Coordinates of N, CA, C and O in Angstrom, one line a residue:
E1154 N 101.3 221.6 50.2 CA 101.1 220.2 50.7 C 101.0 219.7 49.6 O 100.2 220.0 48.4
K1155 N 101.7 218.2 49.4 CA 101.4 217.6 48.1 C 100.4 216.7 48.2 O 99.9 216.2 49.1
D1156 N 99.8 216.6 46.8 CA 98.5 215.8 46.6 C 99.2 214.3 46.3 O 99.9 214.0 45.2
N1157 N 98.9 213.5 47.2 CA 99.3 212.1 46.8 C 98.4 211.3 45.8 O 98.9 210.3 45.1
S1158 N 97.5 211.9 45.4 CA 96.5 211.0 44.6 C 97.2 211.0 43.2 O 97.0 210.4 42.4
I1159 N 98.0 212.4 43.2 CA 98.6 212.5 41.7 C 99.8 211.6 41.5 O 99.7 210.7 40.6
S1160 N 100.6 211.6 42.7 CA 101.7 210.4 42.7 C 101.2 209.0 42.5 O 102.0 208.4 41.7
Y1161 N 100.2 208.8 43.1 CA 99.3 207.7 42.8 C 99.2 207.1 41.7 O 99.3 206.1 41.0
L1162 N 98.6 208.4 40.8 CA 98.3 208.0 39.6 C 99.1 207.8 38.7 O 99.0 206.7 37.8
H1163 N 100.4 208.5 38.8 CA 101.3 208.4 38.0 C 102.1 206.9 38.2 O 102.5 206.1 37.4
E1164 N 102.1 206.4 39.4 CA 102.7 205.1 39.7 C 101.7 204.0 38.8 O 102.3 203.0 38.5
K1165 N 100.4 204.2 38.9 CA 99.5 203.3 38.0 C 99.9 203.5 36.9 O 99.6 202.6 36.2
C1166 N 100.2 204.9 36.1 CA 100.4 204.8 34.6 C 101.6 204.2 34.5 O 101.7 203.5 33.3
I1167 N 102.6 204.2 35.4 CA 103.7 203.8 34.8 C 103.5 202.1 34.8 O 104.2 201.6 34.1
E1168 N 103.1 201.7 36.1 CA 102.8 200.1 35.9 C 101.9 199.7 34.8 O 102.4 198.6 34.1
L1169 N 100.8 200.3 34.4 CA 100.1 199.8 33.2 C 101.2 200.1 31.8 O 100.9 199.4 31.2
S1170 N 102.0 201.3 31.6 CA 102.8 201.4 30.6 C 103.9 200.0 30.8 O 103.9 199.5 29.5
K1171 N 104.3 199.9 31.8 CA 105.0 198.5 31.7 C 104.6 197.0 31.2 O 105.0 196.4 30.7
K1172 N 103.3 197.1 31.4 CA 102.4 196.0 31.4 C 102.3 195.8 29.9 O 102.2 194.7 29.3
S1173 N 101.9 197.1 29.1 CA 101.4 197.1 28.1 C 102.9 196.7 26.8 O 102.8 196.3 26.2
K1174 N 104.1 197.1 27.5 CA 105.3 196.7 26.6 C 105.9 195.3 27.1 O 106.9 194.7 26.5
A1175 N 105.4 194.8 28.1 CA 105.7 193.3 28.4 C 105.7 192.0 27.5 O 104.3 192.2 26.9
S1176 N 106.4 191.3 27.5 CA 106.0 190.3 26.9 C 105.0 189.3 27.8 O 105.1 189.5 29.0
S1177 N 103.9 188.5 27.1 CA 103.4 187.7 27.5 C 103.6 186.5 27.9 O 104.4 185.6 27.1
C1178 N 103.3 185.9 29.0 CA 103.7 184.2 29.4 C 102.9 183.4 28.4 O 101.5 183.5 28.0
I1179 N 103.5 182.5 27.8 CA 103.1 181.5 26.7 C 102.0 180.5 27.4 O 101.1 179.9 26.8
H1180 N 102.0 180.4 28.7 CA 100.8 179.7 29.4 C 99.8 180.7 29.9 O 98.6 180.0 29.3
C1181 N 99.9 181.2 30.6 CA 98.5 182.2 31.1 C 98.4 183.3 30.4 O 97.5 184.0 30.9
H1182 N 99.3 183.7 29.5 CA 98.9 185.1 28.7 C 99.2 186.1 29.5 O 98.6 187.3 28.9
E1183 N 99.5 186.2 30.9 CA 99.8 187.6 31.6 C 100.9 188.1 31.4 O 101.9 187.4 31.0
P1184 N 100.9 189.2 31.5 CA 102.4 189.9 31.2 C 103.5 189.6 32.1 O 103.1 189.3 33.5
I1185 N 104.8 189.6 31.6 CA 105.9 188.9 32.4 C 106.4 190.2 32.9 O 107.2 191.0 32.1
L1186 N 106.4 190.5 34.1 CA 107.1 191.8 34.9 C 108.5 191.3 35.8 O 108.9 192.4 36.2
D1187 N 108.6 190.1 36.0 CA 109.7 189.7 36.8 C 110.5 188.6 35.9 O 110.3 188.4 34.8
A1188 N 111.1 187.8 36.9 CA 111.9 186.8 36.3 C 111.1 185.5 35.6 O 109.9 185.7 36.0
C1189 N 111.5 185.1 34.9 CA 110.9 184.1 33.8 C 112.0 183.2 33.1 O 113.0 183.4 33.5
F1190 N 111.6 181.8 32.5 CA 112.2 181.1 31.9 C 111.7 181.4 30.3 O 110.6 181.9 29.8
N1191 N 113.1 181.7 29.4 CA 112.8 181.8 28.2 C 113.0 180.4 27.3 O 114.2 179.7 27.5
L1192 N 112.0 179.7 27.0 CA 112.2 178.7 26.3 C 112.0 178.8 24.7 O 111.1 179.3 24.2
P1193 N 113.3 178.8 24.0 CA 113.7 179.0 22.8 C 112.5 178.6 21.9 O 112.1 179.2 20.7
K1194 N 112.1 177.3 21.8 CA 111.1 177.1 20.9 C 109.9 177.5 21.2 O 109.1 177.4 20.0
Y1195 N 109.2 178.0 22.3 CA 108.0 178.4 22.4 C 107.9 180.1 22.8 O 107.1 180.5 22.3
G1196 N 109.0 180.5 23.7 CA 108.9 181.6 24.4 C 109.0 181.9 25.7 O 109.7 180.8 26.2
K1197 N 108.5 183.2 26.6 CA 108.8 183.5 28.0 C 107.2 182.8 28.7 O 106.5 182.7 28.1
V1198 N 108.0 182.1 29.7 CA 107.0 181.6 30.4 C 107.3 182.1 32.1 O 108.3 181.8 32.8
H1199 N 106.5 182.3 33.0 CA 106.4 182.6 34.5 C 107.0 181.3 34.9 O 106.9 180.0 34.7
D1200 N 107.9 181.4 36.2 CA 108.6 180.5 36.9 C 107.4 179.6 37.3 O 107.2 178.0 37.0
K1201 N 106.2 180.2 38.0 CA 105.0 179.1 38.5 C 104.1 178.3 37.4 O 103.5 177.6 37.5
C1202 N 104.3 179.1 36.2 CA 103.5 178.3 34.8 C 104.7 177.3 34.3 O 104.0 176.4 33.5
L1203 N 106.1 177.1 34.5 CA 106.9 176.3 33.8 C 106.2 174.8 34.1 O 106.3 174.2 32.8
N1204 N 105.9 174.6 35.3 CA 105.6 172.9 35.0 C 104.4 172.7 34.8 O 104.1 171.5 33.7
P1205 N 103.3 173.3 34.8 CA 102.0 173.3 34.0 C 102.1 173.2 32.5 O 101.6 172.7 31.7
F1206 N 102.8 174.2 32.0 CA 103.2 174.2 30.6 C 103.9 173.3 30.2 O 103.5 172.9 29.0
Q1207 N 105.0 172.6 30.8 CA 105.5 171.5 30.2 C 104.8 170.3 30.2 O 104.8 169.6 29.3
L1208 N 104.0 169.9 31.1 CA 103.0 169.0 30.8 C 101.9 169.1 29.7 O 101.5 168.1 29.2
S1209 N 101.7 170.3 29.7 CA 100.7 170.8 28.4 C 101.3 170.3 27.1 O 100.7 169.8 26.0
V1210 N 102.5 170.3 26.9 CA 103.2 170.2 25.4 C 104.2 168.8 25.8 O 104.7 168.3 24.6
A1211 N 104.3 168.0 26.7 CA 104.9 167.0 27.0 C 104.1 165.8 25.8 O 102.9 165.8 25.6
P1212 N 104.7 164.8 25.4 CA 104.6 163.8 24.5 C 103.5 163.2 25.5 O 103.5 162.9 26.6
K1213 N 102.3 162.5 25.0 CA 101.4 161.7 25.8 C 101.4 160.2 25.4 O 101.8 159.9 24.6
C1214 N 101.5 159.5 26.6 CA 101.5 157.9 26.6 C 100.5 157.5 25.7 O 99.2 157.6 26.0
V1215 N 100.6 156.6 24.9 CA 99.8 156.0 23.9 C 98.8 155.0 25.0 O 97.7 154.6 24.5
Q1216 N 99.4 154.3 25.9 CA 98.8 153.7 26.8 C 97.5 154.4 27.8 O 96.4 153.9 27.7
C1217 N 97.8 155.4 28.4 CA 97.1 156.0 29.4 C 96.5 157.4 29.1 O 95.8 158.1 29.5
G1218 N 97.4 158.0 28.2 CA 97.0 159.5 27.8 C 97.7 160.6 28.8 O 97.3 161.7 28.3
Q1219 N 98.4 160.2 29.7 CA 98.7 161.1 30.2 C 100.2 161.6 29.9 O 100.7 160.9 29.0
P1220 N 100.7 162.6 30.1 CA 102.0 163.1 29.6 C 102.9 162.3 30.1 O 102.9 162.0 31.0
V1221 N 103.9 162.2 29.3 CA 105.2 161.6 29.7 C 106.2 162.7 30.3 O 107.1 163.4 29.5
S1222 N 106.2 162.6 31.6 CA 106.8 163.5 32.4 C 107.0 162.7 33.6 O 106.3 162.0 34.0
D1223 N 108.0 163.6 34.3 CA 108.4 163.0 35.9 C 107.1 163.8 36.7 O 107.1 164.8 37.0
I1224 N 106.2 162.8 37.0 CA 104.8 163.3 37.8 C 105.1 162.6 39.4 O 104.8 161.2 38.9
G1225 N 105.6 163.2 40.2 CA 106.2 162.4 41.5 C 105.1 161.7 42.0 O 103.8 161.9 41.9
G1226 N 105.4 160.3 42.3 CA 104.4 159.5 42.9 C 103.7 158.4 41.9 O 103.0 157.6 42.2
K1227 N 103.6 158.8 40.5 CA 103.2 158.3 39.7 C 103.8 157.7 38.5 O 103.7 157.0 37.9
F1228 N 104.6 158.9 37.8 CA 105.4 158.6 36.7 C 107.1 158.7 37.0 O 107.0 160.2 37.5
T1229 N 107.8 158.2 36.7 CA 109.2 158.6 36.8 C 109.8 159.5 35.7 O 110.6 160.2 35.6
G1230 N 108.8 159.7 34.5 CA 109.4 160.4 33.1 C 110.2 159.5 32.4 O 110.4 160.0 31.2
K1231 N 110.2 158.3 32.3 CA 111.0 157.4 31.5 C 110.1 156.7 30.7 O 108.9 156.3 31.0
A1232 N 110.2 156.5 29.6 CA 109.3 156.0 28.6 C 110.2 155.2 27.5 O 111.3 155.3 27.5
F1233 N 109.2 154.3 26.6 CA 109.7 153.7 25.5 C 109.2 154.3 24.5 O 108.1 154.4 24.5
K1234 N 109.7 153.8 23.3 CA 109.3 154.6 22.0 C 108.3 153.4 21.5 O 108.8 152.2 21.5
K1235 N 107.3 153.5 20.7 CA 106.4 152.8 20.3 C 106.2 153.1 19.1 O 106.5 154.3 18.5
D1236 N 105.5 152.2 18.2 CA 105.6 152.5 16.7 C 104.6 154.0 16.2 O 104.7 154.8 15.7
N1237 N 103.5 153.8 17.4 CA 102.3 154.8 17.4 C 102.7 156.1 18.4 O 101.8 157.0 18.8
G1238 N 103.7 156.2 19.0 CA 104.3 157.0 20.0 C 105.1 156.7 21.0 O 105.9 156.1 21.0
V1239 N 104.9 157.1 22.3 CA 105.5 156.7 23.4 C 104.7 156.5 24.6 O 103.6 156.6 24.6
I1240 N 105.3 155.3 25.3 CA 104.4 154.8 26.5 C 105.5 154.6 27.8 O 106.6 154.7 27.8
H1241 N 104.7 155.0 28.9 CA 105.5 155.4 30.1 C 106.0 154.2 30.5 O 105.7 153.1 30.3
E1242 N 107.3 154.0 31.3 CA 107.9 152.6 31.5 C 106.7 152.0 32.6 O 106.7 150.8 32.4
E1243 N 106.1 152.5 33.1 CA 105.1 151.8 34.3 C 104.2 151.4 33.5 O 103.5 150.4 33.7
C1244 N 103.5 152.0 32.6 CA 102.2 151.6 31.8 C 102.7 150.3 30.8 O 102.3 149.3 30.6
Y1245 N 104.1 150.6 30.5 CA 104.5 149.2 29.5 C 104.8 147.9 30.5 O 104.6 146.9 30.2
N1246 N 105.3 148.2 31.7 CA 105.4 147.2 32.8 C 104.2 146.5 33.1 O 104.3 145.3 33.3
I1247 N 103.2 147.2 33.4 CA 102.0 146.7 33.7 C 101.4 146.0 32.5 O 101.0 144.8 33.1
G1248 N 101.5 146.4 31.2 CA 101.0 145.7 30.3 C 101.6 144.4 29.8 O 101.3 143.5 29.5
A1249 N 103.2 144.4 30.4 CA 104.0 143.2 30.1 C 103.7 142.4 31.3 O 104.3 141.0 31.1
G1250 N 103.4 142.9 32.5 CA 103.2 141.9 33.5 C 104.2 142.0 34.6 O 104.5 140.5 34.9
V1251 N 104.8 142.9 34.4 CA 105.8 143.0 35.1 C 105.9 144.1 36.2 O 105.6 145.2 35.8
S1252 N 106.6 144.0 37.5 CA 106.9 145.2 38.4 C 107.6 146.2 37.5 O 108.7 145.9 37.0
P1253 N 107.5 147.3 38.4 CA 108.9 148.5 37.6 C 109.9 148.2 38.2 O 109.9 147.5 39.5
P1254 N 110.9 148.3 37.6 CA 112.4 148.2 38.0 C 112.7 149.0 39.3 O 112.1 150.0 39.3
S1255 N 113.5 148.5 39.9 CA 113.8 149.0 41.0 C 115.7 148.9 41.2 O 116.1 148.0 41.5
P1256 N 116.2 150.1 41.1 CA 116.1 151.5 40.7 C 115.6 151.5 39.1 O 116.0 150.6 38.4
P1257 N 115.2 152.6 38.9 CA 114.7 152.8 37.5 C 115.9 152.9 36.6 O 117.0 153.4 37.2
P1258 N 115.5 152.8 35.5 CA 117.1 152.9 34.6 C 117.1 154.4 34.2 O 116.4 155.0 34.8
T1259 N 118.5 154.8 34.0 CA 118.9 156.3 34.0 C 118.3 156.9 32.9 O 118.2 157.8 32.8
S1260 N 118.4 156.2 31.6 CA 117.8 156.9 30.3 C 116.5 157.4 30.4 O 115.4 156.8 31.2
K1261 N 116.2 158.7 30.2 CA 114.8 159.1 30.0 C 114.1 158.6 29.0 O 112.8 158.3 29.0
L1262 N 114.5 158.2 27.9 CA 113.8 157.9 26.7 C 114.4 156.2 26.0 O 115.6 156.8 25.6
K1263 N 113.9 155.4 25.9 CA 114.6 154.0 25.4 C 113.8 153.6 24.4 O 112.7 154.0 24.1
T1264 N 114.3 152.6 23.4 CA 113.8 152.1 22.5 C 113.0 150.7 23.4 O 113.7 150.1 24.2
K1265 N 112.2 150.4 22.7 CA 111.5 149.4 23.4 C 112.0 147.9 22.9 O 112.9 147.6 21.9
P1266 N 112.4 147.3 24.3 CA 113.2 146.2 24.2 C 112.4 145.1 23.2 O 110.9 145.1 23.4
K1267 N 113.4 144.3 22.9 CA 112.6 143.1 21.9 C 112.1 141.9 23.1 O 112.7 141.5 24.3
P1268 N 110.8 141.6 23.0 CA 110.3 140.4 23.9 C 111.3 139.4 24.0 O 111.6 138.6 22.8
K1269 N 111.4 138.8 24.9 CA 112.2 137.2 25.1 C 111.2 136.3 24.6 O 109.9 136.4 24.7
S1270 N 111.9 135.5 23.9 CA 111.0 134.3 23.4 C 110.8 133.2 24.5 O 111.5 132.7 25.3
K1271 N 109.6 132.7 24.3 CA 109.1 131.7 25.2 C 109.6 130.5 24.6 O 109.4 129.9 23.4
K1272 N 110.2 129.8 25.6 CA 110.8 128.4 25.2 C 109.9 127.4 25.6 O 109.1 127.0 26.4

């Protein structure tokens, strides 16, 4: 008769061995044992951690402090460069007293347009 506790023990040892040799996710620091994204500038990240990681490293808007990224229903990810950083298109439009354009421009990052002179 086979002793199943020994085979279970070996399966557990194999799993621990894999975990000890595995790369760690740059966001949650857990071992990566399956599919992941390899971000050349940063390292490997789990599929489920990609979006939170991208938000953590995205530039922050100088107006509201939120990440400049596509955040559904809130921000399109489009921004303008400013002297001291970047500003969401939505934050820029609110500060300038204009409604967000419809449809939004195709460029993800723009230089700040020159203000129109008042006559």
